[in-house]
Short mmCIF file of C-alpha atoms in Angstrom, two decimals:
data_model
loop_
_atom_site.label_atom_id
_atom_site.label_comp_id
_atom_site.label_asym_id
_atom_site.label_seq_id
_atom_site.Cartn_x
_atom_site.Cartn_y
_atom_site.Cartn_z
CA MET M 28 173.17 71.96 66.06
CA MET M 29 172.72 75.54 64.78
CA THR M 30 171.32 78.39 66.54
CA VAL M 31 169.00 80.06 64.22
CA ALA M 32 168.02 83.73 64.50
CA VAL M 33 164.73 84.25 62.97
CA THR M 34 163.20 87.47 61.79
CA ALA M 35 159.68 87.68 60.71
CA ILE M 36 160.51 89.76 57.77
CA SER M 37 161.91 89.51 54.26
CA SER M 38 165.41 90.40 53.33
CA PRO M 39 166.11 94.10 52.39
CA LEU M 40 165.17 95.19 48.98
CA LEU M 41 168.45 96.46 47.67
CA LEU M 42 168.52 98.38 44.45
CA HIS M 43 171.75 99.97 44.52
CA SER M 44 172.91 102.70 46.76
CA GLN M 45 175.21 105.86 46.28
CA GLY M 46 176.17 105.28 49.83
CA PRO M 47 174.36 107.94 51.81
CA ASN M 48 176.72 107.34 54.50
CA ARG M 49 179.44 108.86 52.59
CA GLN M 50 177.60 112.13 52.18
CA LEU M 51 176.40 112.16 55.88
CA LEU M 52 179.83 111.85 56.98
CA GLN M 53 181.02 114.82 55.01
CA TRP M 54 179.21 117.26 57.26
CA LYS M 55 179.24 115.21 60.45
CA ARG M 56 183.03 115.18 60.54
CA ASN M 57 182.86 118.77 61.74
CA GLU M 58 181.21 117.57 64.92
CA LYS M 59 183.46 117.29 67.89
CA ARG M 60 185.29 113.94 68.42
CA ARG M 61 185.76 112.54 71.69
CA LEU M 62 189.21 112.84 73.18
CA PRO M 63 191.40 109.90 73.62
CA THR M 64 191.81 108.75 77.30
CA LYS M 65 194.66 106.70 78.64
CA VAL M 66 193.72 103.21 79.98
CA ALA M 67 195.25 102.83 83.27
CA GLY M 68 197.90 100.38 83.46
CA SER M 69 198.19 99.20 80.07
CA GLY M 70 200.03 102.18 78.57
CA VAL M 71 197.94 102.13 75.60
CA ILE M 72 196.15 105.17 74.76
CA THR M 73 192.59 104.40 73.33
CA ALA M 74 189.36 106.43 72.78
CA GLY M 75 186.65 105.33 74.98
CA PHE M 76 182.96 106.65 75.07
CA GLU M 77 182.16 107.82 78.38
CA LEU M 78 179.09 107.39 80.51
CA LYS M 79 177.40 110.82 80.58
CA PRO M 80 175.30 111.59 83.59
CA PRO M 81 171.77 112.96 82.90
CA PRO M 82 171.47 116.72 83.06
CA TYR M 83 169.81 116.34 86.51
CA SER M 84 170.14 114.24 89.57
CA LEU M 85 168.86 110.65 89.39
CA ASP M 86 165.90 111.44 91.76
CA ALA M 87 165.03 114.71 90.09
CA LEU M 88 162.35 113.23 87.96
CA GLU M 89 160.33 111.91 90.92
CA PRO M 90 157.50 111.07 91.19
CA HIS M 91 157.11 110.78 87.46
CA MET M 92 160.17 108.62 86.98
CA SER M 93 161.53 107.03 90.07
CA ARG M 94 165.15 107.24 91.12
CA GLU M 95 165.05 103.34 91.31
CA THR M 96 164.31 103.52 87.47
CA LEU M 97 167.14 105.86 86.76
CA ASP M 98 169.43 103.72 89.05
CA TYR M 99 168.71 100.78 86.61
CA HIS M 100 168.05 102.40 83.30
CA TRP M 101 171.08 104.83 83.41
CA GLY M 102 173.24 103.12 86.01
CA LYS M 103 173.04 99.58 84.44
CA HIS M 104 171.37 99.31 80.90
CA TYR M 105 172.92 102.60 79.42
CA ARG M 106 176.34 101.83 81.28
CA THR M 107 176.43 98.38 79.78
CA TYR M 108 175.78 99.66 76.31
CA ILE M 109 178.79 102.00 76.66
CA GLU M 110 181.16 99.38 78.12
CA ASN M 111 180.32 96.78 75.71
CA LEU M 112 180.54 99.21 72.96
CA ASN M 113 184.17 100.30 73.93
CA LYS M 114 185.11 96.58 74.25
CA GLN M 115 183.75 96.03 70.87
CA ILE M 116 185.48 98.75 68.94
CA VAL M 117 188.76 99.18 70.65
CA GLY M 118 191.67 98.57 68.32
CA THR M 119 189.23 98.74 65.12
CA ASP M 120 188.50 101.29 62.53
CA LEU M 121 185.53 102.42 64.56
CA ASP M 122 187.79 103.33 67.50
CA ALA M 123 188.52 106.93 66.54
CA LEU M 124 185.17 108.07 65.54
CA SER M 125 182.35 109.98 67.15
CA LEU M 126 179.39 108.00 68.43
CA GLU M 127 177.29 109.26 65.58
CA GLU M 128 179.80 108.18 63.11
CA VAL M 129 179.87 104.79 64.64
CA VAL M 130 176.14 104.50 64.45
CA LEU M 131 175.95 105.53 60.93
CA LEU M 132 178.80 103.23 59.69
CA SER M 133 177.70 100.04 61.71
CA TYR M 134 174.12 100.56 60.40
CA ASN M 135 175.62 99.50 57.15
CA ARG M 136 172.45 100.06 55.09
CA GLY M 137 170.38 97.86 57.38
CA ASN M 138 172.73 94.88 57.48
CA MET M 139 174.00 95.92 60.89
CA LEU M 140 177.54 95.26 61.96
CA PRO M 141 178.10 94.02 65.42
CA ALA M 142 178.81 97.36 67.02
CA PHE M 143 175.40 98.81 65.89
CA ASN M 144 173.06 97.77 68.71
CA ASN M 145 175.54 98.98 71.47
CA ALA M 146 176.46 102.19 69.58
CA ALA M 147 172.94 103.10 68.71
CA GLN M 148 171.55 102.36 72.20
CA ALA M 149 174.30 104.48 73.70
CA TRP M 150 173.34 107.41 71.40
CA ASN M 151 169.47 106.84 71.97
CA HIS M 152 169.81 106.74 75.62
CA GLU M 153 171.83 109.97 75.96
CA PHE M 154 169.34 111.52 73.73
CA PHE M 155 166.46 110.36 75.85
CA TRP M 156 168.06 111.69 79.14
CA GLU M 157 168.27 115.00 77.46
CA SER M 158 164.70 114.89 76.02
CA ILE M 159 163.29 115.14 79.55
CA GLN M 160 163.74 117.40 82.62
CA PRO M 161 162.29 118.04 86.06
CA GLY M 162 159.22 120.21 85.71
CA GLY M 163 158.67 119.24 82.02
CA GLY M 164 155.68 118.68 80.09
CA GLY M 165 153.30 121.44 79.07
CA LYS M 166 153.23 122.84 75.43
CA PRO M 167 155.86 123.82 73.00
CA THR M 168 155.92 127.51 71.88
CA GLY M 169 157.49 129.51 69.18
CA GLU M 170 158.83 128.06 65.86
CA LEU M 171 158.36 124.53 67.06
CA LEU M 172 154.67 125.08 67.91
CA ARG M 173 154.15 126.62 64.53
CA LEU M 174 155.63 123.70 62.67
CA ILE M 175 153.67 121.05 64.75
CA GLU M 176 150.67 123.03 64.02
CA ARG M 177 151.48 123.30 60.41
CA ASP M 178 152.45 119.51 60.11
CA PHE M 179 149.89 117.80 62.29
CA GLY M 180 147.05 120.25 62.34
CA SER M 181 147.27 121.08 65.99
CA PHE M 182 149.35 120.26 69.06
CA GLU M 183 146.44 117.88 70.42
CA GLU M 184 146.48 116.09 67.09
CA PHE M 185 150.34 115.78 67.30
CA LEU M 186 150.15 114.43 70.85
CA GLU M 187 147.47 111.85 69.97
CA ARG M 188 149.51 110.43 67.03
CA PHE M 189 152.79 110.38 69.11
CA LYS M 190 151.13 108.64 71.89
CA SER M 191 149.39 106.23 69.76
CA ALA M 192 152.75 105.43 67.82
CA ALA M 193 154.50 104.83 71.18
CA ALA M 194 151.68 102.58 72.61
CA SER M 195 151.51 100.54 69.49
CA ASN M 196 155.28 99.88 68.91
CA PHE M 197 155.18 96.22 69.62
CA GLY M 198 158.21 94.56 71.32
CA SER M 199 161.19 96.84 72.21
CA GLY M 200 161.80 100.13 70.37
CA TRP M 201 161.53 104.04 70.31
CA THR M 202 159.17 106.66 69.11
CA TRP M 203 160.53 109.91 67.75
CA LEU M 204 159.55 113.36 66.58
CA ALA M 205 162.15 114.09 63.88
CA TYR M 206 162.88 116.95 61.25
CA LYS M 207 163.03 115.58 57.93
CA ALA M 208 164.62 117.59 55.14
CA ASN M 209 164.38 114.89 52.37
CA ARG M 210 162.54 115.20 49.19
CA LEU M 211 161.78 111.56 48.75
CA GLU M 212 159.41 109.59 50.97
CA VAL M 213 161.68 106.44 51.14
CA ALA M 214 164.35 106.18 53.66
CA ASN M 215 167.96 105.90 52.83
CA ALA M 216 167.38 107.39 49.47
CA VAL M 217 170.08 109.66 47.91
CA ASN M 218 168.42 112.87 48.43
CA PRO M 219 167.82 115.35 45.50
CA LEU M 220 167.79 118.93 46.71
CA PRO M 221 164.70 119.39 48.91
CA LYS M 222 162.30 122.11 48.35
CA GLU M 223 160.76 124.18 51.29
CA GLU M 224 157.68 122.04 51.24
CA ASP M 225 159.61 118.77 51.58
CA LYS M 226 160.94 119.77 54.88
CA LYS M 227 158.71 118.86 57.58
CA LEU M 228 158.27 117.28 61.16
CA VAL M 229 157.55 113.57 61.11
CA ILE M 230 156.65 110.95 63.71
CA VAL M 231 158.63 107.78 63.43
CA LYS M 232 158.47 104.54 65.50
CA THR M 233 161.57 102.27 65.24
CA PRO M 234 162.30 98.67 66.74
CA ASN M 235 165.04 97.75 68.99
CA ALA M 236 168.08 100.12 68.65
CA VAL M 237 167.33 101.77 65.29
CA ASN M 238 167.05 105.53 65.28
CA PRO M 239 166.28 107.95 62.57
CA LEU M 240 169.79 109.12 62.00
CA VAL M 241 170.22 106.29 59.84
CA TRP M 242 167.67 107.85 57.32
CA ASP M 243 169.35 111.23 57.61
CA TYR M 244 166.49 112.68 59.64
CA SER M 245 167.25 114.99 62.56
CA PRO M 246 165.73 113.54 65.75
CA LEU M 247 164.18 116.16 68.01
CA LEU M 248 162.49 114.09 70.76
CA THR M 249 162.45 110.43 71.78
CA ILE M 250 160.59 108.15 74.16
CA ASP M 251 161.99 104.91 74.98
CA THR M 252 159.46 102.07 75.13
CA TRP M 253 161.62 99.15 75.91
CA GLU M 254 159.91 97.63 78.95
CA HIS M 255 162.84 98.45 81.14
CA ALA M 256 162.12 102.08 80.72
CA TYR M 257 158.88 101.90 82.50
CA TYR M 258 158.45 98.54 84.11
CA LEU M 259 159.54 99.39 87.71
CA ASP M 260 157.30 102.36 87.83
CA PHE M 261 154.29 101.45 85.73
CA GLU M 262 154.67 97.69 85.26
CA ASN M 263 152.60 96.79 82.05
CA ARG M 264 150.66 100.18 81.83
CA ARG M 265 152.70 101.53 78.86
CA ALA M 266 149.93 104.02 78.07
CA GLU M 267 150.17 105.64 81.48
CA TYR M 268 153.93 105.95 81.21
CA ILE M 269 153.54 107.57 77.84
CA ASN M 270 150.98 110.10 79.20
CA THR M 271 153.29 110.82 82.22
CA PHE M 272 156.08 111.36 79.95
CA MET M 273 154.22 114.01 77.81
CA GLU M 274 152.58 115.78 80.61
CA LYS M 275 155.23 115.94 83.24
CA LEU M 276 158.72 115.11 81.62
CA VAL M 277 159.26 116.27 78.05
CA SER M 278 161.68 119.16 77.76
CA TRP M 279 160.25 121.29 74.91
CA GLU M 280 163.02 123.65 75.38
CA THR M 281 165.46 120.97 74.32
CA VAL M 282 163.36 119.87 71.49
CA ASN M 283 163.24 123.56 70.20
CA THR M 284 166.92 123.85 70.47
CA ARG M 285 167.34 120.77 68.52
CA LEU M 286 165.00 121.96 65.89
CA GLU M 287 166.82 125.21 65.40
CA ALA M 288 170.07 123.29 64.78
CA ALA M 289 168.41 120.94 62.30
CA MET M 290 166.87 123.72 60.24
CA VAL M 291 170.44 125.50 60.34
CA ARG M 292 172.18 122.50 59.28
CA ALA M 293 169.74 121.67 56.40
CA THR M 294 170.34 125.22 55.23
CA GLN M 295 174.12 124.77 55.35
CA ARG M 296 173.98 121.66 53.47
CA GLU M 297 172.15 123.15 50.64
CA GLN M 298 174.61 126.14 50.47
CA GLU M 299 177.55 123.74 50.51
CA GLY M 300 175.83 121.91 47.72
CA THR M 301 176.17 118.49 49.41
CA TYR M 302 173.49 117.34 47.26
CA THR M 303 174.22 117.69 43.65
CA GLU M 304 172.32 116.49 40.74
CA GLU M 305 175.35 115.01 38.93
CA GLU M 306 176.33 113.08 42.05
CA ALA M 307 172.99 111.64 42.42
CA ASN M 308 172.68 110.71 38.76
CA PRO M 309 176.05 110.01 37.01
CA ASP M 310 174.52 108.20 34.18
CA ASP M 311 171.25 110.02 34.11
CA GLU M 312 169.56 107.14 35.59
CA GLU M 313 167.12 107.04 38.20
CA PRO M 314 168.12 108.15 41.54
CA GLU M 315 169.55 105.09 43.35
CA VAL M 316 167.57 104.01 46.25
CA TYR M 317 168.20 101.52 49.11
CA LEU M 318 164.79 100.32 50.48
CA ASP M 319 164.89 99.15 54.03
CA SER M 320 161.95 96.83 53.92
CA ASP M 321 163.48 94.72 56.73
CA ILE M 322 162.76 97.44 59.15
CA ASP M 323 159.12 98.21 59.98
CA VAL M 324 159.17 102.00 60.15
CA SER M 325 155.96 103.46 60.26
CA GLU M 326 156.10 107.04 59.47
CA VAL M 327 152.88 108.24 61.02
CA ASP M 328 151.49 110.98 58.96
CA MET N 22 152.86 71.73 58.64
CA ALA N 23 153.76 71.31 62.22
CA ALA N 24 150.75 70.40 64.50
CA SER N 25 150.31 72.21 67.65
CA ILE N 26 151.18 70.18 70.56
CA ALA N 27 149.10 70.50 73.76
CA VAL N 28 148.34 74.14 73.41
CA THR N 29 145.12 74.29 71.50
CA ALA N 30 142.80 76.02 73.89
CA ASN N 31 140.85 78.47 72.01
CA TYR N 32 141.31 82.02 73.34
CA VAL N 33 140.89 81.10 76.97
CA LEU N 34 143.35 82.27 79.53
CA GLN N 35 144.29 79.04 81.06
CA PRO N 36 145.88 79.36 84.56
CA PRO N 37 149.48 78.03 84.89
CA PRO N 38 149.43 74.38 86.08
CA TYR N 39 150.52 75.51 89.55
CA ALA N 40 149.53 78.29 92.01
CA LEU N 41 150.92 81.85 91.20
CA ASP N 42 153.36 81.60 94.18
CA ALA N 43 154.46 78.13 93.48
CA LEU N 44 157.61 79.04 91.61
CA GLU N 45 158.94 81.11 94.44
CA PRO N 46 161.79 82.12 95.08
CA HIS N 47 162.93 81.58 91.50
CA MET N 48 159.93 83.49 89.91
CA SER N 49 158.00 85.66 92.24
CA LYS N 50 154.17 85.61 92.77
CA GLN N 51 154.37 89.34 91.72
CA THR N 52 155.91 88.46 88.48
CA LEU N 53 153.22 85.78 87.74
CA GLU N 54 150.50 88.23 88.87
CA PHE N 55 151.59 90.69 86.16
CA HIS N 56 152.99 88.36 83.69
CA TRP N 57 150.15 85.94 83.58
CA GLY N 58 147.43 88.19 85.06
CA LYS N 59 148.01 91.26 83.05
CA HIS N 60 150.24 90.60 79.89
CA HIS N 61 149.01 87.06 78.90
CA ARG N 62 145.38 88.10 79.81
CA ALA N 63 145.70 91.08 77.63
CA TYR N 64 146.87 89.16 74.59
CA VAL N 65 144.01 86.76 74.98
CA ASP N 66 141.48 89.59 75.42
CA ASN N 67 142.74 91.62 72.60
CA LEU N 68 142.78 88.50 70.28
CA LYS N 69 139.10 87.88 70.96
CA LYS N 70 138.21 91.34 70.03
CA GLN N 71 140.41 91.23 66.98
CA VAL N 72 138.89 88.10 65.34
CA LEU N 73 135.29 88.84 66.40
CA GLY N 74 133.12 88.97 63.15
CA THR N 75 136.14 87.96 60.88
CA ASP N 76 136.65 84.59 59.25
CA LEU N 77 139.26 83.86 62.02
CA GLU N 78 136.62 83.68 64.69
CA GLY N 79 136.49 80.33 66.18
CA LYS N 80 139.46 78.98 64.47
CA PRO N 81 142.14 77.11 66.43
CA LEU N 82 144.86 79.26 67.83
CA ASP N 83 147.66 77.63 65.65
CA HIS N 84 145.49 78.12 62.61
CA ILE N 85 145.12 81.70 63.31
CA ILE N 86 148.96 82.00 63.97
CA ASN N 87 149.89 80.27 60.71
CA LYS N 88 147.48 82.32 58.80
CA THR N 89 148.42 85.59 60.04
CA TYR N 90 152.19 85.13 60.00
CA ASN N 91 151.52 85.45 56.23
CA ASN N 92 155.10 84.52 55.38
CA GLY N 93 156.60 87.19 57.66
CA ASP N 94 154.35 90.00 56.42
CA LEU N 95 152.46 89.86 59.64
CA LEU N 96 148.67 90.40 59.59
CA PRO N 97 147.13 92.33 62.58
CA ALA N 98 146.01 89.38 64.67
CA PHE N 99 149.36 87.55 64.63
CA ASN N 100 150.96 89.38 67.67
CA ASN N 101 148.09 88.59 70.00
CA ALA N 102 147.57 85.11 68.84
CA ALA N 103 151.19 84.18 68.87
CA GLN N 104 151.73 85.74 72.16
CA ALA N 105 148.71 83.91 73.53
CA TRP N 106 150.07 80.77 72.39
CA ASN N 107 153.69 81.41 73.39
CA HIS N 108 152.71 82.32 77.08
CA GLU N 109 150.67 79.17 77.65
CA PHE N 110 153.48 77.19 76.39
CA PHE N 111 155.90 78.92 78.56
CA TRP N 112 153.93 78.34 81.85
CA GLU N 113 153.74 74.64 81.02
CA SER N 114 157.60 74.66 80.27
CA MET N 115 158.16 75.23 83.94
CA LYS N 116 157.11 73.60 87.30
CA PRO N 117 157.98 73.98 90.95
CA ASN N 118 161.30 72.34 91.77
CA GLY N 119 162.11 72.12 88.19
CA GLY N 120 165.54 72.18 86.64
CA GLY N 121 168.00 69.47 86.85
CA LYS N 122 168.95 67.42 83.70
CA PRO N 123 166.57 65.60 81.46
CA SER N 124 166.77 61.83 80.90
CA GLY N 125 165.67 59.10 78.67
CA GLU N 126 164.90 59.67 75.01
CA LEU N 127 165.17 63.41 75.33
CA LEU N 128 168.71 63.36 76.81
CA ALA N 129 169.82 60.79 74.22
CA LEU N 130 168.63 63.02 71.45
CA LEU N 131 170.33 66.08 73.16
CA GLU N 132 173.57 64.19 73.36
CA ARG N 133 173.30 63.11 69.78
CA ASP N 134 172.46 66.56 68.24
CA PHE N 135 174.55 68.87 70.63
CA THR N 136 177.43 66.37 71.63
CA SER N 137 176.40 66.83 75.31
CA TYR N 138 173.89 68.28 77.61
CA GLU N 139 176.35 70.92 78.67
CA LYS N 140 176.83 71.96 74.99
CA PHE N 141 173.06 72.30 74.49
CA TYR N 142 172.86 74.30 77.69
CA GLU N 143 175.41 76.54 76.50
CA GLU N 144 173.89 77.04 73.08
CA PHE N 145 170.37 77.62 74.53
CA ASN N 146 171.85 80.10 77.13
CA ALA N 147 173.54 81.90 74.33
CA ALA N 148 170.50 82.14 72.16
CA ALA N 149 168.41 83.54 75.19
CA ALA N 150 171.08 85.81 76.25
CA THR N 151 171.64 87.35 72.67
CA GLN N 152 168.19 87.81 71.45
CA PHE N 153 168.27 91.46 71.15
CA GLY N 154 165.18 93.32 72.12
CA ALA N 155 162.05 91.39 72.90
CA GLY N 156 161.64 87.69 71.99
CA TRP N 157 162.02 84.02 72.94
CA ALA N 158 164.54 81.19 72.84
CA TRP N 159 163.40 77.69 72.19
CA LEU N 160 164.33 74.11 71.77
CA ALA N 161 162.61 72.81 68.73
CA TYR N 162 162.22 69.57 66.74
CA ALA N 163 162.18 69.21 62.98
CA ASN N 164 163.23 66.48 60.54
CA ASP N 165 164.23 64.22 63.30
CA LYS N 166 166.65 66.65 64.69
CA LEU N 167 166.66 68.97 67.84
CA LYS N 168 167.84 72.48 67.44
CA VAL N 169 168.00 75.80 69.43
CA VAL N 170 166.15 78.76 67.86
CA LYS N 171 165.86 82.38 68.93
CA THR N 172 162.87 84.41 67.63
CA PRO N 173 162.01 88.11 67.92
CA ASN N 174 158.79 89.64 69.50
CA ALA N 175 156.01 87.20 68.92
CA VAL N 176 157.46 84.70 66.37
CA ASN N 177 157.67 81.01 67.36
CA PRO N 178 159.00 77.87 65.65
CA LEU N 179 155.37 76.76 64.69
CA VAL N 180 155.64 79.31 61.74
CA LEU N 181 158.94 77.89 60.70
CA GLY N 182 157.51 74.41 60.42
CA SER N 183 159.07 73.13 63.67
CA PHE N 184 157.56 71.53 66.74
CA PRO N 185 158.47 73.71 69.81
CA LEU N 186 159.57 71.69 72.81
CA LEU N 187 160.72 74.24 75.33
CA THR N 188 160.72 77.95 75.50
CA ILE N 189 162.12 80.77 77.73
CA ASP N 190 160.52 84.34 77.49
CA VAL N 191 163.11 86.89 77.17
CA TRP N 192 160.87 89.99 76.91
CA GLU N 193 161.84 92.31 79.75
CA HIS N 194 158.40 91.89 81.33
CA ALA N 195 159.35 88.33 82.03
CA TYR N 196 162.23 89.03 84.39
CA TYR N 197 162.38 92.66 85.30
CA LEU N 198 160.72 92.59 88.64
CA ASP N 199 162.82 89.70 89.87
CA PHE N 200 166.19 90.26 87.95
CA GLN N 201 165.97 93.83 86.65
CA ASN N 202 168.67 93.99 83.80
CA ARG N 203 170.33 90.76 84.89
CA ARG N 204 169.06 88.59 82.00
CA PRO N 205 171.87 85.87 82.25
CA ASP N 206 170.98 85.30 85.90
CA TYR N 207 167.21 84.89 85.03
CA ILE N 208 168.16 82.37 82.24
CA LYS N 209 170.45 80.46 84.68
CA THR N 210 167.64 80.39 87.20
CA PHE N 211 165.18 79.09 84.52
CA MET N 212 167.44 76.40 83.52
CA ASN N 213 168.65 75.25 87.01
CA ASN N 214 165.41 75.66 88.91
CA LEU N 215 162.19 75.96 86.73
CA VAL N 216 162.32 74.03 83.58
CA SER N 217 160.16 70.99 83.40
CA TRP N 218 161.91 68.34 81.59
CA GLU N 219 158.71 66.01 81.88
CA ALA N 220 156.91 68.48 79.75
CA VAL N 221 159.56 68.72 77.27
CA SER N 222 159.82 64.96 77.22
CA ALA N 223 156.14 64.60 76.54
CA ARG N 224 156.22 67.19 73.96
CA LEU N 225 159.03 65.31 72.08
CA GLU N 226 157.05 62.09 72.08
CA ALA N 227 154.10 63.92 70.68
CA ALA N 228 156.22 65.57 68.00
CA LYS N 229 157.74 62.20 66.95
CA VAL N 230 154.14 60.69 66.62
CA ALA N 231 152.99 63.70 64.77
CA SER N 232 155.84 63.91 62.30
CA SER N 233 155.76 60.15 61.52
CA SER N 234 152.07 60.25 60.84
CA SER N 235 152.46 63.12 58.54
CA ALA N 236 155.39 61.70 56.69
#
């Protein structure tokens, strides 16, 4: 009589957690909140996330990503995540928060609250549209290229690893290039002050709606490998989709801008002393760590 | 341990028990060409490559599935093996002019364990609709009870010690060409026009025999 949801994974290994969410929210609170909008007819003012159009028209990515795909992917899938999210959070504590805040809070250390899937997918898709552009592709330049070469050996080596991660992400999910300014190798850890050499670019693949925000990484680039992202244009040929994405679509400008912002943020946090040794180790114990063993995150080194 | 029912073919891409266009208009020939001809085929081909030269080579498919499930800490061959099994089971769960209501023993058990066929339909529909990301929804039999189960990615009820009786594939590739994002419409079409209750009944019989003999 019971409907059972099965996951082929063991339950999360919980040591304790200082609540990285609390620290993350401290600086994210500075980010712009959405403005409340009036709901027609009901007289009730409520905040609602809006469906943002991509920064190009729906046919502008042809022939590499068809207008038909954008019509469905943006016009149906993404729209539905936003609409369902709004319905889910109206009148709750999550209602007045920014999208990032909703994602972080509803992630709930891996024990996701109902709003997480919609919130994270709303965030991921907006990030995805902005990761691509008409006439995209080519190679990155400047600081971004320097860091890619430093952390992956060469741009070609990075490309191979990124493509391989995206191709091998079984089921639905995303592959990311992210900037990680954490000392520890484990996700979700309370982060002691990172040194320069701890800060680096990483490739991460995530399942379903999960994204690297939840581990306090700064996402720089993403590719959507849910089948709905490529089925109309490539059917089962995911590898071809990934090649096209890298060669013709990726917006290195945007990635570069995001990297600059991520590096500035990391510096600011250090200066503000968001990480303090006392806070992390109140009783001189080992740093408290929450291990997300229920999420198969492969950080591709 | 649950025995595999009917699907024991060793790494052979079995064609569905009907022509690729026979399920039209409910499931298009184009979908079958890709879903069976590319996705399912690739799982079988890749599985063969993966087990070649290992001690899994030549073992029955359900043996490989249970071994590589490894209590949830999946070994490399699991995804291909389970997906090969799941897809064969899926084609056999449907037939041209399918749908309608079950009858006989199967209907009696559905009414016993779900109160009514409608309640079962509702629960199966909900499981299929709410399996987030890629996965499957199932009717399964264990300990003389029927239940609805939803699983992610390649997981199936064999690894949970249950006998699968019916499945619907809710990976997007199963319905995207015909229904795009409209998964609820796909599920409805599957239930109303495609499901083969004969196959489900036959599997139930086999499951009862298998579970009484292993009791």
